[in-house]
mmCIF file with all atom_site columns, N, CA and C in Angstrom:
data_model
loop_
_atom_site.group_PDB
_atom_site.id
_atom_site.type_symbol
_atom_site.label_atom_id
_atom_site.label_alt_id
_atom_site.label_comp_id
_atom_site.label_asym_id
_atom_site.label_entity_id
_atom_site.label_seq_id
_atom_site.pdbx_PDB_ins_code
_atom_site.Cartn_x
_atom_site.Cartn_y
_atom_site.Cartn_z
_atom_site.occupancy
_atom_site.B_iso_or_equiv
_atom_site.pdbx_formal_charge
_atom_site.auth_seq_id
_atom_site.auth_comp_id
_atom_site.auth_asym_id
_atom_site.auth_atom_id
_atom_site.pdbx_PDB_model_num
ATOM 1   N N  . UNK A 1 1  ? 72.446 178.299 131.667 1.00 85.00 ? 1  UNK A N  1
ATOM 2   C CA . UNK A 1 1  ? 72.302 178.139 130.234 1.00 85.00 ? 1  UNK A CA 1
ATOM 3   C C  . UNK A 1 1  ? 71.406 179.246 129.678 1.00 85.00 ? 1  UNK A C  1
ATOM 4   N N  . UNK A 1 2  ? 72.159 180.747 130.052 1.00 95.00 ? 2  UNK A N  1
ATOM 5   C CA . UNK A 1 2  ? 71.019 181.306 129.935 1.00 95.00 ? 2  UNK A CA 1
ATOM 6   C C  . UNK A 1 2  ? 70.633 181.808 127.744 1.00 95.00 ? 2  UNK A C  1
ATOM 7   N N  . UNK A 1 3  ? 71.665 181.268 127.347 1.00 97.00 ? 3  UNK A N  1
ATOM 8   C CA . UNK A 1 3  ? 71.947 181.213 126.025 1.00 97.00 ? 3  UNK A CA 1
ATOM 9   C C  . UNK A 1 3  ? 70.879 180.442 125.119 1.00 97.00 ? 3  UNK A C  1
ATOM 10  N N  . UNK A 1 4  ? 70.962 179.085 125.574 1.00 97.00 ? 4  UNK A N  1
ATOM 11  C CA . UNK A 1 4  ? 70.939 177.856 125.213 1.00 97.00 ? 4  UNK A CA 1
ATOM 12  C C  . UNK A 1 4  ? 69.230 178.238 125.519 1.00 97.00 ? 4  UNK A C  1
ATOM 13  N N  . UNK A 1 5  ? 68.327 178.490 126.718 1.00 96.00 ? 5  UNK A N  1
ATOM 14  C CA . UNK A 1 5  ? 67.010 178.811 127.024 1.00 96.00 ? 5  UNK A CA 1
ATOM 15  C C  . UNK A 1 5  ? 66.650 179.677 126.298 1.00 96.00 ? 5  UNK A C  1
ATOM 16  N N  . UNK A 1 6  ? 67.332 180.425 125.771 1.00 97.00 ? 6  UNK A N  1
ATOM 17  C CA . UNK A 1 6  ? 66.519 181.304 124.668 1.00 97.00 ? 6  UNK A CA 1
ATOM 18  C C  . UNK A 1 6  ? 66.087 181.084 122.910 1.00 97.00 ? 6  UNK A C  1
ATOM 19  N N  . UNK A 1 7  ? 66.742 179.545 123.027 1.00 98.00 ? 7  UNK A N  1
ATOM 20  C CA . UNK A 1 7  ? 66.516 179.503 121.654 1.00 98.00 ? 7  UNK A CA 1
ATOM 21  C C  . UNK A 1 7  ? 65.302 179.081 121.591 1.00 98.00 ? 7  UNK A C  1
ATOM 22  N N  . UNK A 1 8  ? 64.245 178.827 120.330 1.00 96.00 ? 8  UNK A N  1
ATOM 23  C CA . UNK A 1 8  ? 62.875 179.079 120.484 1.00 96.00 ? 8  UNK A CA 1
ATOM 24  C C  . UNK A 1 8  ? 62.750 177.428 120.021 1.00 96.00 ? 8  UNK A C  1
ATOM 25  N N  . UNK A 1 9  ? 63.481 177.432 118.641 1.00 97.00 ? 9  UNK A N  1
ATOM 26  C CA . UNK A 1 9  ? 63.282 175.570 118.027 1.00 97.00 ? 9  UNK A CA 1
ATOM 27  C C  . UNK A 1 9  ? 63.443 174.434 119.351 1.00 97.00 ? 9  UNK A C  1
ATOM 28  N N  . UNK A 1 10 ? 62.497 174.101 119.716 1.00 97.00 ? 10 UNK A N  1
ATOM 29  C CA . UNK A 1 10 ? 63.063 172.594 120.418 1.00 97.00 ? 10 UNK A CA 1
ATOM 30  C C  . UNK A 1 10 ? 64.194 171.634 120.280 1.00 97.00 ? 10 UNK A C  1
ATOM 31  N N  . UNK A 1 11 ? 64.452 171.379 118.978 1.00 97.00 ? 11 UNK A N  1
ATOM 32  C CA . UNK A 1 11 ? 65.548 170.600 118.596 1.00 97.00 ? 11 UNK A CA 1
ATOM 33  C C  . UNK A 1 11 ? 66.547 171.062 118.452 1.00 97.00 ? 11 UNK A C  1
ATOM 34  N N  . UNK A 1 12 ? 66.671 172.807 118.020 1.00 98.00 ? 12 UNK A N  1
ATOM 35  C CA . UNK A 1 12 ? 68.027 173.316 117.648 1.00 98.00 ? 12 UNK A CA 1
ATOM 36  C C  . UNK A 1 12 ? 68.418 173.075 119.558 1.00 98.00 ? 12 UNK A C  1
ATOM 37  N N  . UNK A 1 13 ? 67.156 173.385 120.879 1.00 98.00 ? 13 UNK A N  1
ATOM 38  C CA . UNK A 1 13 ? 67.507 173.644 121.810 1.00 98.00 ? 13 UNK A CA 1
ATOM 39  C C  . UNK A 1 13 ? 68.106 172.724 122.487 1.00 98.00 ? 13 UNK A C  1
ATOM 40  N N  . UNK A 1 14 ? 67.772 171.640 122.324 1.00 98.00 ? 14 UNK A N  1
ATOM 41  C CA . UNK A 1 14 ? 67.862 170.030 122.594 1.00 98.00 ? 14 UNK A CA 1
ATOM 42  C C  . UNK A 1 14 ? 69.183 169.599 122.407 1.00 98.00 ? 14 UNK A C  1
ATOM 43  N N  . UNK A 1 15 ? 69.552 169.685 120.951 1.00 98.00 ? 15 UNK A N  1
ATOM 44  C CA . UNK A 1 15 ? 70.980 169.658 120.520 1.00 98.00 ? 15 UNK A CA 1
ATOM 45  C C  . UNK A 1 15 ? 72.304 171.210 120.970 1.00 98.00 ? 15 UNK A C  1
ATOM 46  N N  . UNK A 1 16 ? 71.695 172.038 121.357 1.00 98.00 ? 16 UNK A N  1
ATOM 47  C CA . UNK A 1 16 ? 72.429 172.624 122.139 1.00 98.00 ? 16 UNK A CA 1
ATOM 48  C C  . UNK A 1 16 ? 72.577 172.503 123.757 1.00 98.00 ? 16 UNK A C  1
ATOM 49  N N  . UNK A 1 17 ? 71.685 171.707 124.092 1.00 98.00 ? 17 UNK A N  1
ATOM 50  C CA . UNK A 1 17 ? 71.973 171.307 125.567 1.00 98.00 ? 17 UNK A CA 1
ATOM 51  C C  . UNK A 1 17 ? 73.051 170.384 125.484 1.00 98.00 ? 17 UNK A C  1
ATOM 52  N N  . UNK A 1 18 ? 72.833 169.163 124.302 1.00 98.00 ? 18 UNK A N  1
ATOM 53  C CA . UNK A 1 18 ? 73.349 167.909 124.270 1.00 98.00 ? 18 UNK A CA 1
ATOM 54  C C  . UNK A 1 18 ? 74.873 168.734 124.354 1.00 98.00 ? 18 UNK A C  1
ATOM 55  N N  . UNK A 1 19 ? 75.459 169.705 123.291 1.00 98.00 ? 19 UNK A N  1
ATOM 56  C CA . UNK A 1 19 ? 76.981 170.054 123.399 1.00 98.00 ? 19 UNK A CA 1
ATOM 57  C C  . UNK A 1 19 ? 77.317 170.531 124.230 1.00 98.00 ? 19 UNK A C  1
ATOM 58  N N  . UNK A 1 20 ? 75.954 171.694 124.562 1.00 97.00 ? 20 UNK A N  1
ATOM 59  C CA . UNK A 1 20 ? 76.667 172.113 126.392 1.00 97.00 ? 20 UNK A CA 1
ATOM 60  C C  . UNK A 1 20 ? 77.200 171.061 127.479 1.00 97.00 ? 20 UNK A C  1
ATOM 61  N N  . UNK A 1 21 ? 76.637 169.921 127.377 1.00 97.00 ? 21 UNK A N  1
ATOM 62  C CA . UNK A 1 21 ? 76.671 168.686 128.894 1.00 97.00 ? 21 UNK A CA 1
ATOM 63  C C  . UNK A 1 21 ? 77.737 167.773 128.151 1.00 97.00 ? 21 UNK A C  1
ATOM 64  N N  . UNK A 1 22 ? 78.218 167.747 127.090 1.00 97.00 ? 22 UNK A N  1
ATOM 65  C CA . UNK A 1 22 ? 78.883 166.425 126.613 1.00 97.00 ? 22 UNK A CA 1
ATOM 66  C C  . UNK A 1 22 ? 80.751 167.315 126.031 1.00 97.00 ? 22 UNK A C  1
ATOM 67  N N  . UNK A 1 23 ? 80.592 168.686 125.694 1.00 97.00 ? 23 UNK A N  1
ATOM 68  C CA . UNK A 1 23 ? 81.690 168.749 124.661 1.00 97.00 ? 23 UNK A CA 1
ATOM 69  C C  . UNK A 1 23 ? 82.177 170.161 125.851 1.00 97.00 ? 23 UNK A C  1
ATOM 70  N N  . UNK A 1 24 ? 83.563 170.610 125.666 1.00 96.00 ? 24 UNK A N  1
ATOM 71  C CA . UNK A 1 24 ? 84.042 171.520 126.355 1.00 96.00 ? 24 UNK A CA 1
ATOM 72  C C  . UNK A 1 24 ? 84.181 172.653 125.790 1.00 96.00 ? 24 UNK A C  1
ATOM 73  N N  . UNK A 1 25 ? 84.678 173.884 125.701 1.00 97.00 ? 25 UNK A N  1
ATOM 74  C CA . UNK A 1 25 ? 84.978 175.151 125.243 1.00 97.00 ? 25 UNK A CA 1
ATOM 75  C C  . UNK A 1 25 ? 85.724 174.825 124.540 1.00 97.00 ? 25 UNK A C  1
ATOM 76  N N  . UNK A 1 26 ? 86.758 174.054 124.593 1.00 97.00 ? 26 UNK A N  1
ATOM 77  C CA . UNK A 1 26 ? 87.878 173.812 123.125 1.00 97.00 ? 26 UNK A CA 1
ATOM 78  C C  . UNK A 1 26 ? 87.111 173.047 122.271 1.00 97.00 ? 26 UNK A C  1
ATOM 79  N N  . UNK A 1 27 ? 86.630 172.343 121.749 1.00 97.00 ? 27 UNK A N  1
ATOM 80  C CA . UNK A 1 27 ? 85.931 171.042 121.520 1.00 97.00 ? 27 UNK A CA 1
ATOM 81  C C  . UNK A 1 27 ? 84.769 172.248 121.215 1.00 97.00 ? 27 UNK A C  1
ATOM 82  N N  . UNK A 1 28 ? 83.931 173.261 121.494 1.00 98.00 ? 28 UNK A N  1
ATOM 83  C CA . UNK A 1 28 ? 83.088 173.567 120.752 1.00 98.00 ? 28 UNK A CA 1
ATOM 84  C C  . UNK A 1 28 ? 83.493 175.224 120.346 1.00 98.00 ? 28 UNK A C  1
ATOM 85  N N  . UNK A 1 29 ? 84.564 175.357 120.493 1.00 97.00 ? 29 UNK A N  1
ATOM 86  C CA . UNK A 1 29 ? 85.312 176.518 119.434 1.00 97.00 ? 29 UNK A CA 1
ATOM 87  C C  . UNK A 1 29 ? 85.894 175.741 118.038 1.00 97.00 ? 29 UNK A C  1
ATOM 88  N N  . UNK A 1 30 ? 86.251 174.369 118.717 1.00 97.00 ? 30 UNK A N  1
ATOM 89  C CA . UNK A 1 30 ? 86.629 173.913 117.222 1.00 97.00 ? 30 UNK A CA 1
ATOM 90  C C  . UNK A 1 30 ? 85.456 174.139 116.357 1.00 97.00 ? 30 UNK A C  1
ATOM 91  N N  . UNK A 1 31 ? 84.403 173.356 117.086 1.00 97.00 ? 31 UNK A N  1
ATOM 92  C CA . UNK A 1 31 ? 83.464 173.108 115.897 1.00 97.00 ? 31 UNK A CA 1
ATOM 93  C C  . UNK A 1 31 ? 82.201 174.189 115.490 1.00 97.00 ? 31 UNK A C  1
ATOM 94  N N  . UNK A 1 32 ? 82.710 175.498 115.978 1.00 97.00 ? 32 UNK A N  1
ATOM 95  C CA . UNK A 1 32 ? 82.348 176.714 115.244 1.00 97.00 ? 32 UNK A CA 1
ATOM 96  C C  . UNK A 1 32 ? 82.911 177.740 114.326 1.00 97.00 ? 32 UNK A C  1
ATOM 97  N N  . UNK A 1 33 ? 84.407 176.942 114.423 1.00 97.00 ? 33 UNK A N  1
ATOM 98  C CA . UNK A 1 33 ? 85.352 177.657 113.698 1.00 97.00 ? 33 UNK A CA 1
ATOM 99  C C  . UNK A 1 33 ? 85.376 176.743 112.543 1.00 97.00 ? 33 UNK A C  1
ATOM 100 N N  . UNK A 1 34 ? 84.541 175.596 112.231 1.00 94.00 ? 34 UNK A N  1
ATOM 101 C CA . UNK A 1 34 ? 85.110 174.534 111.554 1.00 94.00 ? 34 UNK A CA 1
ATOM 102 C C  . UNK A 1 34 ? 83.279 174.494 110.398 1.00 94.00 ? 34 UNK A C  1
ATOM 103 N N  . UNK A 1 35 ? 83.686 173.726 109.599 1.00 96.00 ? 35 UNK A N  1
ATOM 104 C CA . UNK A 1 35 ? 82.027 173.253 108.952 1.00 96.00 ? 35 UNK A CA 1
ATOM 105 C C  . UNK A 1 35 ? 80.941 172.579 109.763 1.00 96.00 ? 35 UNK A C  1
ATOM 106 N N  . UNK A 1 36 ? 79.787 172.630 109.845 1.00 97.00 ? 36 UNK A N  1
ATOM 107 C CA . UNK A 1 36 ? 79.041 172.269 110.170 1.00 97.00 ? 36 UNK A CA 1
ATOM 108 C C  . UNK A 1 36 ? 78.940 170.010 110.309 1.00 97.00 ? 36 UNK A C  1
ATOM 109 N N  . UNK A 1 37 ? 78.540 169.425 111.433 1.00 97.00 ? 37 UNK A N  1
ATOM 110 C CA . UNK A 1 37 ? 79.123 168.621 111.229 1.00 97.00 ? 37 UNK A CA 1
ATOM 111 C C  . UNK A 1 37 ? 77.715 167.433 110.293 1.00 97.00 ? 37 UNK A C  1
ATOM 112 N N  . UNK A 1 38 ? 77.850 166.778 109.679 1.00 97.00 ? 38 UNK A N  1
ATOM 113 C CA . UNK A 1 38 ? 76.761 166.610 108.847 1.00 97.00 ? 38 UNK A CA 1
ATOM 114 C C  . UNK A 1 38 ? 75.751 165.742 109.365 1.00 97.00 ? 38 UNK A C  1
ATOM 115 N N  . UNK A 1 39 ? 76.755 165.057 109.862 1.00 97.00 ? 39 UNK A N  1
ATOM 116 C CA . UNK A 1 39 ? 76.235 163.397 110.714 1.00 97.00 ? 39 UNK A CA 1
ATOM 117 C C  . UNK A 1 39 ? 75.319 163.587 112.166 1.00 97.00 ? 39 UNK A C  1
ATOM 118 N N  . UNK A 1 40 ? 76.214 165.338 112.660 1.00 97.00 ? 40 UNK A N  1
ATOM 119 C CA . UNK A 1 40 ? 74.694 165.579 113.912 1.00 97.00 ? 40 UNK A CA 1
ATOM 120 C C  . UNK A 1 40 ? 73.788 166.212 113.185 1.00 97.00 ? 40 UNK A C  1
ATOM 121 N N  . UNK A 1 41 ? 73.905 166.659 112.348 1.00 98.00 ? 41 UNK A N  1
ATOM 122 C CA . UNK A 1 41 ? 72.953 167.691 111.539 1.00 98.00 ? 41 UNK A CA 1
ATOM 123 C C  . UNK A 1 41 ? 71.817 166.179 111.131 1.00 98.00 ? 41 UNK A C  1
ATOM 124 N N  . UNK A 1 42 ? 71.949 165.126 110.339 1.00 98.00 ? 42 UNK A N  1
ATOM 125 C CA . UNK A 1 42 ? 71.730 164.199 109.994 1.00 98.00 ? 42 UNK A CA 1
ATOM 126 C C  . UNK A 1 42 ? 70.632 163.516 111.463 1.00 98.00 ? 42 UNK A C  1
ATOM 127 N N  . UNK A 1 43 ? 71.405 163.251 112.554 1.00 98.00 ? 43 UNK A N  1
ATOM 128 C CA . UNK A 1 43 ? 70.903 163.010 113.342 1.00 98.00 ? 43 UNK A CA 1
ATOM 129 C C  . UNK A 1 43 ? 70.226 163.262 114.497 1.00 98.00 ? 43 UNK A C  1
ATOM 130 N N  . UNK A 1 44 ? 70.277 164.817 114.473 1.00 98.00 ? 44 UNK A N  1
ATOM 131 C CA . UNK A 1 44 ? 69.325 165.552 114.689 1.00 98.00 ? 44 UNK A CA 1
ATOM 132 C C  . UNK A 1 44 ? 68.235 166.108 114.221 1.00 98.00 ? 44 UNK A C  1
ATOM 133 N N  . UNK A 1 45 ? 68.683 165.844 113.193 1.00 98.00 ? 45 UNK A N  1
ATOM 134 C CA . UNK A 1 45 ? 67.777 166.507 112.057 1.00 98.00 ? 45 UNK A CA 1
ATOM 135 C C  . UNK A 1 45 ? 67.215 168.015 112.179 1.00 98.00 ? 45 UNK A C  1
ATOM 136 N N  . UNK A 1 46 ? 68.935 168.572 111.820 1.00 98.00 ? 46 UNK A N  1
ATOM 137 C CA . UNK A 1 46 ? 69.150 169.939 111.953 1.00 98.00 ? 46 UNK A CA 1
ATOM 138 C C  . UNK A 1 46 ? 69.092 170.545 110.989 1.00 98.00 ? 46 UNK A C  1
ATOM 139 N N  . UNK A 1 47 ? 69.035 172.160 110.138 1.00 98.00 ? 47 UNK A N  1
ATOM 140 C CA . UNK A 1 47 ? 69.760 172.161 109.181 1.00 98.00 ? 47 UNK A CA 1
ATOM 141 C C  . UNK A 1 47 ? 70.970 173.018 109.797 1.00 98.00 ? 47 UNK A C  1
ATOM 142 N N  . UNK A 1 48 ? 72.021 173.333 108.907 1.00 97.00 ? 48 UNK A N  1
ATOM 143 C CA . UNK A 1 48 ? 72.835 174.145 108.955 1.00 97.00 ? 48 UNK A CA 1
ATOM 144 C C  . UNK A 1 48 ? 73.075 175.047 110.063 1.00 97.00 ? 48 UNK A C  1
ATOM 145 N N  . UNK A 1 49 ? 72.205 175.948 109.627 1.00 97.00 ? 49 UNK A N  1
ATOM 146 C CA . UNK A 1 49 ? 71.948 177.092 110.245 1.00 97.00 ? 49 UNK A CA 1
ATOM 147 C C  . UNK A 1 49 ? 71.470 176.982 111.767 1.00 97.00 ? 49 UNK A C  1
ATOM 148 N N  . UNK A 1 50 ? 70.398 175.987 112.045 1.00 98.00 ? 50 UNK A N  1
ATOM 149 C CA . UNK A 1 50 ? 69.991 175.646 113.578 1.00 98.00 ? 50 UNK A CA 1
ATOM 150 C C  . UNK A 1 50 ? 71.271 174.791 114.101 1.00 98.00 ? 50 UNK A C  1
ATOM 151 N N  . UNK A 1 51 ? 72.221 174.200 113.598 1.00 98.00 ? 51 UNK A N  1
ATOM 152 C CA . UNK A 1 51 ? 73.534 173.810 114.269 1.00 98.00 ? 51 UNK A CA 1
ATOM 153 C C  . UNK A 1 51 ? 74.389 174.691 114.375 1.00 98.00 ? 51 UNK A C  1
ATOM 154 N N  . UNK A 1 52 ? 74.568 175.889 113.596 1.00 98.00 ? 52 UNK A N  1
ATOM 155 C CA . UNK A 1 52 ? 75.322 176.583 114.023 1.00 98.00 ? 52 UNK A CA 1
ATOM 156 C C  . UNK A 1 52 ? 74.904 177.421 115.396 1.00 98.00 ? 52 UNK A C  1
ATOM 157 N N  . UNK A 1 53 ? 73.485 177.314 115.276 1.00 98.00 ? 53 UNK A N  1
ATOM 158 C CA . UNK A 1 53 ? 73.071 178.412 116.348 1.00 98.00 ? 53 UNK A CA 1
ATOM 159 C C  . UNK A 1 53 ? 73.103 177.489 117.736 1.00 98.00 ? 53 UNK A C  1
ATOM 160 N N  . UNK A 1 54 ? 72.774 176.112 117.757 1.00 98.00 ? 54 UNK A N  1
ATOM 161 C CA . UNK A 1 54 ? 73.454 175.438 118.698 1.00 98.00 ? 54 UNK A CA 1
ATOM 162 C C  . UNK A 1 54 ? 74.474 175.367 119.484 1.00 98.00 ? 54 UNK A C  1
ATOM 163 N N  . UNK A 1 55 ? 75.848 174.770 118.420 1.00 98.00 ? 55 UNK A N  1
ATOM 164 C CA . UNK A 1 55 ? 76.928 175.599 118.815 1.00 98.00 ? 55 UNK A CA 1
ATOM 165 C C  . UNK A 1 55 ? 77.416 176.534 119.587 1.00 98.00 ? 55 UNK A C  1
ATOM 166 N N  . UNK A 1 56 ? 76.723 177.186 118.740 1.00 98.00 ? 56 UNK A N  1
ATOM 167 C CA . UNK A 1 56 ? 77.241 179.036 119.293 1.00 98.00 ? 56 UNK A CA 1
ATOM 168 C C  . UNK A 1 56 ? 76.654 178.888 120.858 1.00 98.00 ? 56 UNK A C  1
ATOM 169 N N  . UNK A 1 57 ? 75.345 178.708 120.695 1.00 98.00 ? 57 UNK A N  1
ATOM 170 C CA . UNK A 1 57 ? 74.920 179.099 121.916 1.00 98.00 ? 57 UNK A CA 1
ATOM 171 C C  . UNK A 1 57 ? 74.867 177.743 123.368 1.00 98.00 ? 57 UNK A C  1
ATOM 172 N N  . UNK A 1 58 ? 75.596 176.843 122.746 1.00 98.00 ? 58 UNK A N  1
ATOM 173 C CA . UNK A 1 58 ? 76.566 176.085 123.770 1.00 98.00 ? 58 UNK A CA 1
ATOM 174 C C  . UNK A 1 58 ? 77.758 176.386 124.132 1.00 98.00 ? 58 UNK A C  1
ATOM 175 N N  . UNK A 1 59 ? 78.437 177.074 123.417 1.00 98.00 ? 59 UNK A N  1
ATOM 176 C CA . UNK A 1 59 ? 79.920 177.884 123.182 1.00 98.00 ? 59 UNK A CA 1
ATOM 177 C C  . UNK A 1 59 ? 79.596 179.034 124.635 1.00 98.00 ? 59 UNK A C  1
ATOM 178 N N  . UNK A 1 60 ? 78.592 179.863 124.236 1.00 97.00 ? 60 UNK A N  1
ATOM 179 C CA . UNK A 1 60 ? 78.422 181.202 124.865 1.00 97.00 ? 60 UNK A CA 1
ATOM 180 C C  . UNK A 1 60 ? 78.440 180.951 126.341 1.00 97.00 ? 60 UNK A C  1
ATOM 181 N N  . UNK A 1 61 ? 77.516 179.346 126.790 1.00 97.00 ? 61 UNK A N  1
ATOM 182 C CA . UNK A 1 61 ? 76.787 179.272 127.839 1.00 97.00 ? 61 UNK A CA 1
ATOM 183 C C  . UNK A 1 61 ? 78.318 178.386 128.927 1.00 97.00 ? 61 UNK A C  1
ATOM 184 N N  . UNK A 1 62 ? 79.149 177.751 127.880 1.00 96.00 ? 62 UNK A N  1
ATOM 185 C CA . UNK A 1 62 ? 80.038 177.279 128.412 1.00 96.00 ? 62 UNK A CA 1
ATOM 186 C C  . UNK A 1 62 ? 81.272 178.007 128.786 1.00 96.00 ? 62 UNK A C  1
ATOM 187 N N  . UNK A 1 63 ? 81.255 179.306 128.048 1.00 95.00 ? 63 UNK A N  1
ATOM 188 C CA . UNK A 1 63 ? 82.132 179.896 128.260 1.00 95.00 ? 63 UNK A CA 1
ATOM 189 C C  . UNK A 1 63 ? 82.280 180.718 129.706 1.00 95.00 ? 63 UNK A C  1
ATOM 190 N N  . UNK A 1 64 ? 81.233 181.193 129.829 1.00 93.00 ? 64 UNK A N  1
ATOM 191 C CA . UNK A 1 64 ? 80.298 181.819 130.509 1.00 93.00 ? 64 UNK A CA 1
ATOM 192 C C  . UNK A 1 64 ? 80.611 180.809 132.720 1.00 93.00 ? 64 UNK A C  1
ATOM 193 N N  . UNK A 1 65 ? 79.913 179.915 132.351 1.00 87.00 ? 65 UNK A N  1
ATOM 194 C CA . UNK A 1 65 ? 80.146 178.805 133.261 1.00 87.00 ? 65 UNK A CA 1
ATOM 195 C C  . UNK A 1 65 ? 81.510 177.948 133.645 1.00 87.00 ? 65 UNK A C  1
ATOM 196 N N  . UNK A 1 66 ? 82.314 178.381 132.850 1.00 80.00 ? 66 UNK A N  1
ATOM 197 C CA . UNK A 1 66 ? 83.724 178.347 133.720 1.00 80.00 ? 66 UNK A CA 1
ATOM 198 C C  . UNK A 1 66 ? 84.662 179.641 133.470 1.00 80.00 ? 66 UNK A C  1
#
């Protein structure tokens, strides 16, 4: 996860572990190609911008690892 370890926020990092271990490469291309989703944003208590960087950098680390 060498992606995902570099982010600095705890929570953006937290919630990018959570998509790395739970969601797959299809499943998190959707949801970088797609709007931000509100309800993890909500329950993470993300904004925007730290979910996208989540994402992404669950995307990168998963891609990466298979």
């Amino acid at each position: 996860m060498i992606m995902i370890d570099q982010l600095k926020d705890g929570q953006t990092k937290a919630f990018a572990k959570h998509c790395f271990e739970n969601s797959s490469v299809d499943q998190l291309r959707d949801a970088a190609e797609g709007p931000a989703d509100q309800a993890e944003m909500e329950h993470w208590e993300l904004t925007e911008g730290q979910w996208e960087e989540a994402v992404a950098a669950a995307l990168a680390d998963r891609e990466t690892a298979e």
